[in-house]
Coordinates of C-alpha atoms and ligand atoms in Angstrom, one line a residue:
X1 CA 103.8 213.8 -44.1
X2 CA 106.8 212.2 -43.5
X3 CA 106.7 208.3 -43.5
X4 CA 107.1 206.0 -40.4
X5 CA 110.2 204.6 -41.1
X6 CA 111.9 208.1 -40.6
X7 CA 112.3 209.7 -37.5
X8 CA 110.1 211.7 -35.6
X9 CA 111.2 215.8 -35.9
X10 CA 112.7 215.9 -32.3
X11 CA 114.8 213.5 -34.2
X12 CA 115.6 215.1 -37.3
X13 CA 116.6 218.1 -35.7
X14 CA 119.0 216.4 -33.4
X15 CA 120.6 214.5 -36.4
X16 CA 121.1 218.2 -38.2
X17 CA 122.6 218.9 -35.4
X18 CA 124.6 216.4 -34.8
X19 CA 125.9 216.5 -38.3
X20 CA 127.0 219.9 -37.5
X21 CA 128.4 219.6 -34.3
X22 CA 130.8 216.5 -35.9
X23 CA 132.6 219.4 -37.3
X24 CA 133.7 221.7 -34.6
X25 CA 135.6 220.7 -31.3
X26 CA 133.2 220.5 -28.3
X27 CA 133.4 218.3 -25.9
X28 CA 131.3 216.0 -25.7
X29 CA 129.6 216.7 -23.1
X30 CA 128.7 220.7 -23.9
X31 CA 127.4 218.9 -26.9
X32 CA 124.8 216.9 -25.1
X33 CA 123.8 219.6 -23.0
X34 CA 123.6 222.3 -26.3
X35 CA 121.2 219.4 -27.8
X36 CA 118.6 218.4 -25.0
X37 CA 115.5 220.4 -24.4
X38 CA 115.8 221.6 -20.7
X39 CA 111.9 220.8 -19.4
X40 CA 108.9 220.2 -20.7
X41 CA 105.6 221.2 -18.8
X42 CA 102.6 219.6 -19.6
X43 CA 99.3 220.8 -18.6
X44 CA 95.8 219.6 -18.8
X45 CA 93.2 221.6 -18.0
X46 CA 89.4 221.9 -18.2
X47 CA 86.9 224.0 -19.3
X48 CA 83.2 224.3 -19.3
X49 CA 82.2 224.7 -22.5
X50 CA 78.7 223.6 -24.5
X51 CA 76.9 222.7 -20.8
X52 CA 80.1 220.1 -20.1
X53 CA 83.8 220.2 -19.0
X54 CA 86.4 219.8 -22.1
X55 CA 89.9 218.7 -21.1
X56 CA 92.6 220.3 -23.4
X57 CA 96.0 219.2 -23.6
X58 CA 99.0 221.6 -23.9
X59 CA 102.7 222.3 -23.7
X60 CA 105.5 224.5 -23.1
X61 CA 109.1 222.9 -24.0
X62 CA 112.5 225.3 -22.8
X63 CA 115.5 224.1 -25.0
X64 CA 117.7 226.5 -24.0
X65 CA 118.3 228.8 -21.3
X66 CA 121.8 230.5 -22.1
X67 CA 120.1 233.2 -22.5
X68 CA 116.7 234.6 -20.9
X69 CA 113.9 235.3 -21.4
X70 CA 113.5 232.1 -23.3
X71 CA 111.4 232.7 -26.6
X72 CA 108.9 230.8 -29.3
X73 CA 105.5 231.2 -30.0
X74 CA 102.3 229.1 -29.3
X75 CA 100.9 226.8 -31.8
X76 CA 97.4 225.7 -31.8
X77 CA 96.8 222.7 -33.8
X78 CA 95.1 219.1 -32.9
X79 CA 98.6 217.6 -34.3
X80 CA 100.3 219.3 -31.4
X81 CA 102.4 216.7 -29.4
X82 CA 105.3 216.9 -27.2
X83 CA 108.1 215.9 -29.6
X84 CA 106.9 218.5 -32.2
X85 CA 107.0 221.2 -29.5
X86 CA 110.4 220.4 -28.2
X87 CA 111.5 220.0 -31.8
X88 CA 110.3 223.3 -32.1
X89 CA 112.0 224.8 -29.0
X90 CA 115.5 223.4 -30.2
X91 CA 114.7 225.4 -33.5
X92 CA 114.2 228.4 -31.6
X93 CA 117.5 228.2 -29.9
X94 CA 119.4 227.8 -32.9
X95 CA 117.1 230.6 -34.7
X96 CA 117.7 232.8 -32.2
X97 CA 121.6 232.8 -31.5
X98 CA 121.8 232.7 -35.5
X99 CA 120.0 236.6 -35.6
X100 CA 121.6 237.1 -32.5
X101 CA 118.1 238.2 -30.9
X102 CA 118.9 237.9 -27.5
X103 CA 116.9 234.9 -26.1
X104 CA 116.7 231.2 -25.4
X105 CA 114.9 228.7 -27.4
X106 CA 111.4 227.7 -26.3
X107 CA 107.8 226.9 -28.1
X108 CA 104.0 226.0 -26.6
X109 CA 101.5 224.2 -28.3
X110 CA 98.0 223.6 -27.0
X111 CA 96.0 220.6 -28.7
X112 CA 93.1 221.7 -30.3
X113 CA 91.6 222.6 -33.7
X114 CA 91.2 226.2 -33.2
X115 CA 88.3 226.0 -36.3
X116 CA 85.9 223.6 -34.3
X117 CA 85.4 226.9 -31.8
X118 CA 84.1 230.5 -31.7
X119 CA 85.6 232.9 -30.7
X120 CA 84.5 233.4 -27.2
X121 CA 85.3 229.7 -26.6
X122 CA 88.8 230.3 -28.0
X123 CA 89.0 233.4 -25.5
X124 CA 88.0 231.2 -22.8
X125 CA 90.5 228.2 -24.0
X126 CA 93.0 230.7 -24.3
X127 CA 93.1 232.4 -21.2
X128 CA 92.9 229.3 -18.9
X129 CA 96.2 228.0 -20.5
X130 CA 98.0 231.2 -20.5
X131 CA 96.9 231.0 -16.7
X132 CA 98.5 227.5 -16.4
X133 CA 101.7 229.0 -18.2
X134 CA 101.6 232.2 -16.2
X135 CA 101.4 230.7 -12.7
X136 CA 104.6 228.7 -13.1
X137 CA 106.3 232.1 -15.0
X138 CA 106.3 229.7 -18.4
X139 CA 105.0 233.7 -19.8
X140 CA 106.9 236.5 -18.0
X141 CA 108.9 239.3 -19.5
X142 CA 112.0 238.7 -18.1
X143 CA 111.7 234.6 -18.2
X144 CA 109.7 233.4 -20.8
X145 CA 108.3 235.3 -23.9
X146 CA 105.7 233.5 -26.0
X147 CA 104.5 234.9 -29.8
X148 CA 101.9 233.8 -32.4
X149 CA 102.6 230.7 -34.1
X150 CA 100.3 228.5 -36.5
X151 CA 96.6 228.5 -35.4
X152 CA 97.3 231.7 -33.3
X153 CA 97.8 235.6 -34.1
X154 CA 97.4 239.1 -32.5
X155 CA 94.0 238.2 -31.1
X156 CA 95.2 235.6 -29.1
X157 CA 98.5 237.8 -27.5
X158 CA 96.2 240.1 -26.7
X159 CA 94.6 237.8 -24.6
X160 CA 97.2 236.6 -23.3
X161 CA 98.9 239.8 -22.9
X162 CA 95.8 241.1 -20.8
X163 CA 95.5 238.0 -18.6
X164 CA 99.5 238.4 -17.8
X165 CA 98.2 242.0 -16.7
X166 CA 95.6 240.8 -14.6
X167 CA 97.4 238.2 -12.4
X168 CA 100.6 240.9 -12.4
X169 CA 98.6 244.3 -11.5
X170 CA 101.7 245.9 -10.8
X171 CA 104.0 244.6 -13.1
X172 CA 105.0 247.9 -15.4
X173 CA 107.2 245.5 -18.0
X174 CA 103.1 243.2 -18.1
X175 CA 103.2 244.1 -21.5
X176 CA 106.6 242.7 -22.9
X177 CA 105.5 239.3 -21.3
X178 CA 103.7 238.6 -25.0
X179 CA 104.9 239.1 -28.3
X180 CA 102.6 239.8 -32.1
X181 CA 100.3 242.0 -29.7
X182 CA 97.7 244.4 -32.1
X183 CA 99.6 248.2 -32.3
X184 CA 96.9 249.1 -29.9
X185 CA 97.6 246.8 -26.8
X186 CA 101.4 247.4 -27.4
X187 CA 102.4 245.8 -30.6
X188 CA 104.8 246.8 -33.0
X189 CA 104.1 248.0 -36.5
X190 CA 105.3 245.3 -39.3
X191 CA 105.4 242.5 -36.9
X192 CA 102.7 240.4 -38.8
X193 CA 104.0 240.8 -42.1
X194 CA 107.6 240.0 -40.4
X195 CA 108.2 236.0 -41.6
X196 CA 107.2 236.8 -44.6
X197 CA 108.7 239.7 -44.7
X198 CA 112.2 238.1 -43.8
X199 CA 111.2 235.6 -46.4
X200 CA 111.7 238.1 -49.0
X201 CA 114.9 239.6 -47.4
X202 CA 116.3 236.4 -47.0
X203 CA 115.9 235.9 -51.2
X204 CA 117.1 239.4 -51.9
X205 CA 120.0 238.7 -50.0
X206 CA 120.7 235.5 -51.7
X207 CA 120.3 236.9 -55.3
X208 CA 123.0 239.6 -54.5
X209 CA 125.5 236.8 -54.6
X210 CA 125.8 235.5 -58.3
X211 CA 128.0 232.6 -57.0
X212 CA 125.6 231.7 -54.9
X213 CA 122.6 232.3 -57.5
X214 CA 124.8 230.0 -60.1
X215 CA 125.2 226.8 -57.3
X216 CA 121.5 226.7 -57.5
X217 CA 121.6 226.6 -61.4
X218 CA 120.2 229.9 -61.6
X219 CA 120.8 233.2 -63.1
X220 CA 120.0 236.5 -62.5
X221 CA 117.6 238.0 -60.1
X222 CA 114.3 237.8 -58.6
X223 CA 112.5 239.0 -61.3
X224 CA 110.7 236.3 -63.5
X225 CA 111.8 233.5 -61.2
X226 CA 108.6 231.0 -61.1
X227 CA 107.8 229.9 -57.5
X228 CA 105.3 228.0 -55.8
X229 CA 104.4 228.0 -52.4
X230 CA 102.8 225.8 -49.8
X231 CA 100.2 227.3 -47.6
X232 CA 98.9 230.3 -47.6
X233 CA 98.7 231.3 -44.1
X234 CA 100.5 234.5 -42.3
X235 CA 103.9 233.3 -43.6
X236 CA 103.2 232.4 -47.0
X237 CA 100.8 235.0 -48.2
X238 CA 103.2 237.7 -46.9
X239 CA 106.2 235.9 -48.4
X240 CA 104.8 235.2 -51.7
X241 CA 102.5 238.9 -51.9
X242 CA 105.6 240.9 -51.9
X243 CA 107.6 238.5 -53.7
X244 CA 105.0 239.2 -56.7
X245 CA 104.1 242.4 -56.1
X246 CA 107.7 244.3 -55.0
X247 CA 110.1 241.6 -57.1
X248 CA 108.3 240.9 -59.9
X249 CA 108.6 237.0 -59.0
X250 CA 105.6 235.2 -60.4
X251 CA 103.5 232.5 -58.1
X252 CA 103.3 229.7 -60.6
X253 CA 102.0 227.4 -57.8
X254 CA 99.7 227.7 -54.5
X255 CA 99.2 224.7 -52.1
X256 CA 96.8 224.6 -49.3
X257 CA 94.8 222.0 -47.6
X258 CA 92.3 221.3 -50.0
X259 CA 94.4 221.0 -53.1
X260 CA 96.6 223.4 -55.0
X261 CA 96.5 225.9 -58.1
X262 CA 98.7 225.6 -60.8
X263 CA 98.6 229.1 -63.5
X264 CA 102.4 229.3 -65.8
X265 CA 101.2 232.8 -66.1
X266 CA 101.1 233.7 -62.6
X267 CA 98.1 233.6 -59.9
X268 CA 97.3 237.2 -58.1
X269 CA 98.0 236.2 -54.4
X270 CA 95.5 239.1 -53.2
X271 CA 92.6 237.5 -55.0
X272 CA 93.6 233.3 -54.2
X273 CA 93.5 234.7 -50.4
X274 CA 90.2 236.4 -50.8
X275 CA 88.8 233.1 -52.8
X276 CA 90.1 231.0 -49.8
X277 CA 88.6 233.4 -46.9
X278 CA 85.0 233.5 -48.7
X279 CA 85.0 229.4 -50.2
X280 CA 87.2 228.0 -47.1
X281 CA 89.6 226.4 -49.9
X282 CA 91.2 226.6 -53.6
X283 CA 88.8 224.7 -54.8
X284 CA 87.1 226.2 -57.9
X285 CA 89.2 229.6 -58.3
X286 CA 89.0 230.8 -61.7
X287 CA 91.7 230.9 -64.1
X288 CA 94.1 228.3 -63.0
X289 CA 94.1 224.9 -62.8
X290 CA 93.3 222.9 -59.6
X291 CA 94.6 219.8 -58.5
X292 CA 93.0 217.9 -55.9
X293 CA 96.4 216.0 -54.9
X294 CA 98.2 219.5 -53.8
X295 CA 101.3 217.9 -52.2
X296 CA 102.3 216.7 -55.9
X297 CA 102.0 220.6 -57.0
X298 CA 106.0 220.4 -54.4
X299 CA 107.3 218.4 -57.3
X300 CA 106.7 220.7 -60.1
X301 CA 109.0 222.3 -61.7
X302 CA 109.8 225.8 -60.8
X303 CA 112.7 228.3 -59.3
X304 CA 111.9 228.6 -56.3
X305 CA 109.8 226.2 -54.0
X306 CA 108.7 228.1 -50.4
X307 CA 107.2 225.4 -48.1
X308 CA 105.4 227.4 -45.6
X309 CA 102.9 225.3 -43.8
X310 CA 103.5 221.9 -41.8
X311 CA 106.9 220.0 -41.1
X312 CA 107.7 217.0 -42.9
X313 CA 106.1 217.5 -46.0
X314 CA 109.0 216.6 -48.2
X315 CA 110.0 213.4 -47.1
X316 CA 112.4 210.6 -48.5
X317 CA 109.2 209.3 -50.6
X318 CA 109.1 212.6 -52.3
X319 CA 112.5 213.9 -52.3
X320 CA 113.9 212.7 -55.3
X321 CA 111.7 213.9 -57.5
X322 CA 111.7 217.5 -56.2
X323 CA 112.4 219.6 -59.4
X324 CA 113.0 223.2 -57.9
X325 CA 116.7 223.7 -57.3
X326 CA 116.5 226.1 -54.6
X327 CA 114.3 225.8 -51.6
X328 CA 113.6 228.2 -48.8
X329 CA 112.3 226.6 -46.1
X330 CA 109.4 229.6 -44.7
X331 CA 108.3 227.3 -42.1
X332 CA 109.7 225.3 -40.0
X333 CA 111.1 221.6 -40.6
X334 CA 109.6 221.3 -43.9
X335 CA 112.0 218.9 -45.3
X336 CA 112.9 215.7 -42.9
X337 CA 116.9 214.6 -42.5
X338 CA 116.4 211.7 -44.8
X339 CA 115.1 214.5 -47.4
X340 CA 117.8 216.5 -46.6
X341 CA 120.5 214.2 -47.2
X342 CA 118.6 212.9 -50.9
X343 CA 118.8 216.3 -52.1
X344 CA 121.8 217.6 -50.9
X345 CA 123.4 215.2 -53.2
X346 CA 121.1 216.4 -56.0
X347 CA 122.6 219.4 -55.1
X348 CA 119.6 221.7 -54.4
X349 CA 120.4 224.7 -52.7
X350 CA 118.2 224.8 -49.1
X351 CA 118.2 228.3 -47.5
X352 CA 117.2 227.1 -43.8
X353 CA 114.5 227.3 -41.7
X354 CA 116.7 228.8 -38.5
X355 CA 117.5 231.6 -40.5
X356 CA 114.6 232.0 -43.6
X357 CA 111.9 232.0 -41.5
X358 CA 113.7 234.3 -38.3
X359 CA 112.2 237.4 -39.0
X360 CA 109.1 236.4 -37.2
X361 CA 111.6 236.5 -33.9
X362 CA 113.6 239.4 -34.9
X363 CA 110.7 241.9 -35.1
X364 CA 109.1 240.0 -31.7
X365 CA 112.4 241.0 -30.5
X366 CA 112.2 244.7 -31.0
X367 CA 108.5 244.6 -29.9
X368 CA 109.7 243.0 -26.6
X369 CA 112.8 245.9 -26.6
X370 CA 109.8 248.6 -27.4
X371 CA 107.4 247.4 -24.5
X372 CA 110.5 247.2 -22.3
X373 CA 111.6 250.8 -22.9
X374 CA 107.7 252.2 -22.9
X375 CA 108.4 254.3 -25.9
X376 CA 107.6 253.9 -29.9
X377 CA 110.6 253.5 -32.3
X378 CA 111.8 257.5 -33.7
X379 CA 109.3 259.0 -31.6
X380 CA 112.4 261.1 -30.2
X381 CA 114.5 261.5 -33.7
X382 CA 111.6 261.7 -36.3
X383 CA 110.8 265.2 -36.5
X384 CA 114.7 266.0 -35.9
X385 CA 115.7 264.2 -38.5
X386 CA 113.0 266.1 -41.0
X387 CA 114.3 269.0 -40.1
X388 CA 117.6 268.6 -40.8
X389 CA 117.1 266.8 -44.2
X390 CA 115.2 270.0 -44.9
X391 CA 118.0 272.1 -43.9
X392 CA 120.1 270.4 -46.4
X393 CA 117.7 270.5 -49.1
X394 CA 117.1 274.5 -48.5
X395 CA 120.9 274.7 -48.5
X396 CA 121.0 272.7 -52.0
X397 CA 118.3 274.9 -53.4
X398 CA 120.0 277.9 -52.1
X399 CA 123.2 276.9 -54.0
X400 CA 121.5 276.0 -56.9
X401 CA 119.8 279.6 -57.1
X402 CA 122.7 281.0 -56.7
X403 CA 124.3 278.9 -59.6
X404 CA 121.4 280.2 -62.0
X405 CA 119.2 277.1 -61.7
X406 CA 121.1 274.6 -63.7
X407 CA 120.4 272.1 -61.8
X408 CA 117.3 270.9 -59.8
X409 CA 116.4 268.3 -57.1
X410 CA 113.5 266.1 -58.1
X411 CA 109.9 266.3 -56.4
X412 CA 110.3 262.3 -55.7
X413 CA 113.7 262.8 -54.2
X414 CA 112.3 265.5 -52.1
X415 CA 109.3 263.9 -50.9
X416 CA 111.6 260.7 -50.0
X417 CA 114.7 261.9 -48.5
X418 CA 112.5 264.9 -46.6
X419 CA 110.7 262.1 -44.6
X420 CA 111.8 260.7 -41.6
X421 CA 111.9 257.3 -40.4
X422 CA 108.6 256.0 -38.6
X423 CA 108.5 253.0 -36.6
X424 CA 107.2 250.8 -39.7
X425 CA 110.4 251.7 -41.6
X426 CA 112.5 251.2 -39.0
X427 CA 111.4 247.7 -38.0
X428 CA 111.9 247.2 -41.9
X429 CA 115.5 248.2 -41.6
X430 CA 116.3 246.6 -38.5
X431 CA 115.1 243.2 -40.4
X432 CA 116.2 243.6 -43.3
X433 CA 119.7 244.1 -42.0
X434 CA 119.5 241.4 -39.6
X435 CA 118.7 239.1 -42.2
X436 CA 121.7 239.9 -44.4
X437 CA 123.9 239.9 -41.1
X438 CA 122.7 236.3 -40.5
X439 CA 123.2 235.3 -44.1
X440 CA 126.6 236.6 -44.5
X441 CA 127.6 234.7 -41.3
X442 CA 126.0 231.6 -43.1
X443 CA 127.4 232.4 -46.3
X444 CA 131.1 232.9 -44.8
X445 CA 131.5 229.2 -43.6
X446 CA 129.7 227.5 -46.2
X447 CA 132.3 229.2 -48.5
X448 CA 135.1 228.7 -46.8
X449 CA 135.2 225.5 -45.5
X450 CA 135.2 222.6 -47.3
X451 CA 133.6 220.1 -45.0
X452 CA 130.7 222.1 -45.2
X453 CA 128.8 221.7 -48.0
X454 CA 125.2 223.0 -47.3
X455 CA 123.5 226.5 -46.0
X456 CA 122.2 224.7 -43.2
X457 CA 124.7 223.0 -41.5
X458 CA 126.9 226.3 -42.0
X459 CA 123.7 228.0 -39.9
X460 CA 124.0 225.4 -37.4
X461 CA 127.5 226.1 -37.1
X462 CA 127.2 229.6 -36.3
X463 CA 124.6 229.4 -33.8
X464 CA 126.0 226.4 -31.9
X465 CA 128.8 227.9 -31.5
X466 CA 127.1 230.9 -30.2
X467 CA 124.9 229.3 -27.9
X468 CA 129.0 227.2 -27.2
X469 CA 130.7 230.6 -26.2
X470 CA 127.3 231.8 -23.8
X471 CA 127.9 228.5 -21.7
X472 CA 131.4 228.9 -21.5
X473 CA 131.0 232.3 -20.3
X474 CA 129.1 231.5 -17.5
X475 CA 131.6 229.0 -16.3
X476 CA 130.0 226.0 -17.7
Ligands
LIG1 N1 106.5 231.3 -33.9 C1 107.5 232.1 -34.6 C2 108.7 231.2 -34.9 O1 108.6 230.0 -35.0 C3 107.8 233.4 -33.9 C4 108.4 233.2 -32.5 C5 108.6 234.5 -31.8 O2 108.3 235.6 -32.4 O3 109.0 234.5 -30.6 O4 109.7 231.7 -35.1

């Protein structure tokens, strides 16, 4: 955690962006208005749980409302307080215009350690405050959009989604009032692996550019590159399985609440999450080495450290001795301003947590486009599209015949090109493209101008200067 002498994350995300904001020509007061959250409702509600009433606490900031439905998930944590979840909303804004999914900034958090109930209670819990939220259109399809965030997942947006339903019986768009729904109450295939997912994207996209690769003191590609990650939640264990699995990367380093595993030959991520989800911990895994103090595991060396759990966990007390030259920040405010600043002039290369960890939004966002338009993605153009890659094949098969045989096509090819997209592919694409869009855009100032020396403050660039243009059009 970040010491007491910094500033709070509200903070740290204003002074990111006022670093960045120095640099183009607002006025001052679009600035202002760019950089304040918009409201914050607070509710407090009870609920009779155990033979007693329980008070629970929770929030729902809007940052931004250039563009609407405003969007963020919910967070349920007991460290959830108001300047996190505005913090969090102003991230969303800037995460948002950045992948140019078309929303405003917003997040929720509801105060509670989601592990101290079952899951009737959470059901109960849950529903009451999407109640609160719904009644004063803080959820609604075309106003408000929440999604999962830490502590919550497609259980919970079911229920949420279905309580929306019930207080709107007639409302055909209910359904797009949620995001990170299960497939079966109108979710989207790929949408829980899609942070991690974009995790990995985000990467690939990096490693295509040597120049960039070489700033970071590295070479190469993805392959071999050690990495350790913090937290092994949705994000993580998505980011880091494929990572291994599809890159060849090897997970030197795991860090989770109860300590951290260390293996230079790699740890299989399948089997550490299995370990955790029977033993509640790291503790004890065989074959790698545990360490009990798994925030000193960040400061080991490595390629390529992924922070994917809490905010602030590399601070100025720990910032200096960060060894990992390039860091990609899966979750969101991992590294504080005064961390920021410390290694920036190291010169550690920090992918940013508006754009590395945005393909949680984008895929919400073609969720929220599939529940709006009642209709699966290549539902119409599947079957089409088979048909005429067969066309072509017979054609190529037919020429080949007629050319004595000479040359075939290959079962594998067949098999792959014959197939046409299904909706999991397609949300793959849509991603992965948006992730290199967003990059590029990134990667275009931080190249090109030389009073921009960081990844991050190029991303802040690009999306204030988005969100800039949307209040100008509307006259503002
Ligand atoms: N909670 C996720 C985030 O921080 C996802 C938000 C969403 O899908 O709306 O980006």
């Amino acid at each position: 955690m970040s010491s007491k002498s910094e500033p709070s994350f509200r903070q740290s995300v204003d002074l990111m962006f006022n670093r960045a904001v120095r640099l183009m020509d607002l006025s001052p007061g679009l600035e202002e208005k760019i950089r304040v959250c918009n409201a914050t409702y607070t509710v407090r509600f009870g609920v009779r749980l155990r033979g007693d009433i329980k008070t629970f606490t929770g929030y729902r900031s809007v940052h931004s409302e250039h563009m609407e439905p405003v969007k963020g998930g919910i967070r349920f944590a007991d460290t959830v307080n108001q300047d996190e979840v505005e913090a969090l909303a102003s991230l969303m804004t800037y995460k948002c215009a950045l992948v140019e999914a078309p929303f405003g900034g917003s997040k929720g958090g509801l105060c509670l350690n989601p592990r101290d109930y079952d899951e009737h209670e959470l059901e109960l819990i849950t529903r009451r405050f999407a109640y609160e939220l719904i009644k004063r259109d803080l959820i609604n399809p075309s106003q408000n959009v929440p999604a999962p965030d830490m502590g919550t997942g497609e259980r919970e947006m079911a229920w949420i989604a279905d309580q929306y339903a019930r207080m709107n019986t007639t409302d055909i768009n209910a359904r797009a009032c949620v995001t990170g729904k299960p497939l079966n109450a109108g979710g989207i295939a790929g949408r829980v692996e899609a942070t991690g997912r974009g995790v990995q994207y985000a990467l690939r996209e990096f490693f295509r550019e040597p120049a960039d690769v070489a700033k970071a003191g590295l070479s190469g590609k993805l392959d071999g590159k050690r990495v350790i990650v913090q937290g092994l939640g949705n994000v993580g264990y998505h980011a880091v399985k494929f990572l291994s699995e599809e890159d060849g990367s090897i997970i030197t380093g795991i860090i989770e609440r109860d300590g951290a595993l260390v293996s230079e030959t790699g740890l299989d991520v399948e089997a550490v999450r299995q370990w955790i989800a029977q033993h509640g911990g790291v503790a004890g895994f065989p074959g790698a080495e545990y360490v009990a103090d798994g925030a000193k595991v960040l400061e080991n060396a490595c390629d390529i450290l992924i922070p994917a759990a809490l905010e602030g966990v590399i601070h100025k007390e720990n910032a200096a001795n960060i060894q990992a030259p390039l860091i990609i920040e899966a979750a969101n405010g991992p590294i504080t301003f005064g961390a920021d600043e410390i290694l920036r002039e190291k010169g550690t290369v920090i992918i940013p947590d508006l754009y590395a960890n945005a393909g949680g939004v984008t895929v919400s966002y073609f969720e929220w486009v599939k529940n709006l338009s009642h209709i699966r993605f290549g539902r119409m153009q599947r079957r089409q599209e088979e048909a005429r890659n067969e066309m072509l094949v017979q054609e190529l098969e037919n020429l080949s015949a007629a050319m004595g045989n000479q040359w075939t096509l290959t079962p594998s090819f067949k098999q792959q090109f014959l197939r046409g997209a299904g909706e999991l592919e397609l949300v793959r694409s849509g991603l992965d493209d948006t992730m290199r869009t967003a990059f590029q855009s990134m990667r275009d100032i931080w190249h090109n101008r030389s009073d921009v020396p960081d990844l991050r403050t190029a991303g802040y660039l690009v999306s204030i200067g988005k969100v800039a243009s949307s209040y100008k059009a509307k006259g503002l």
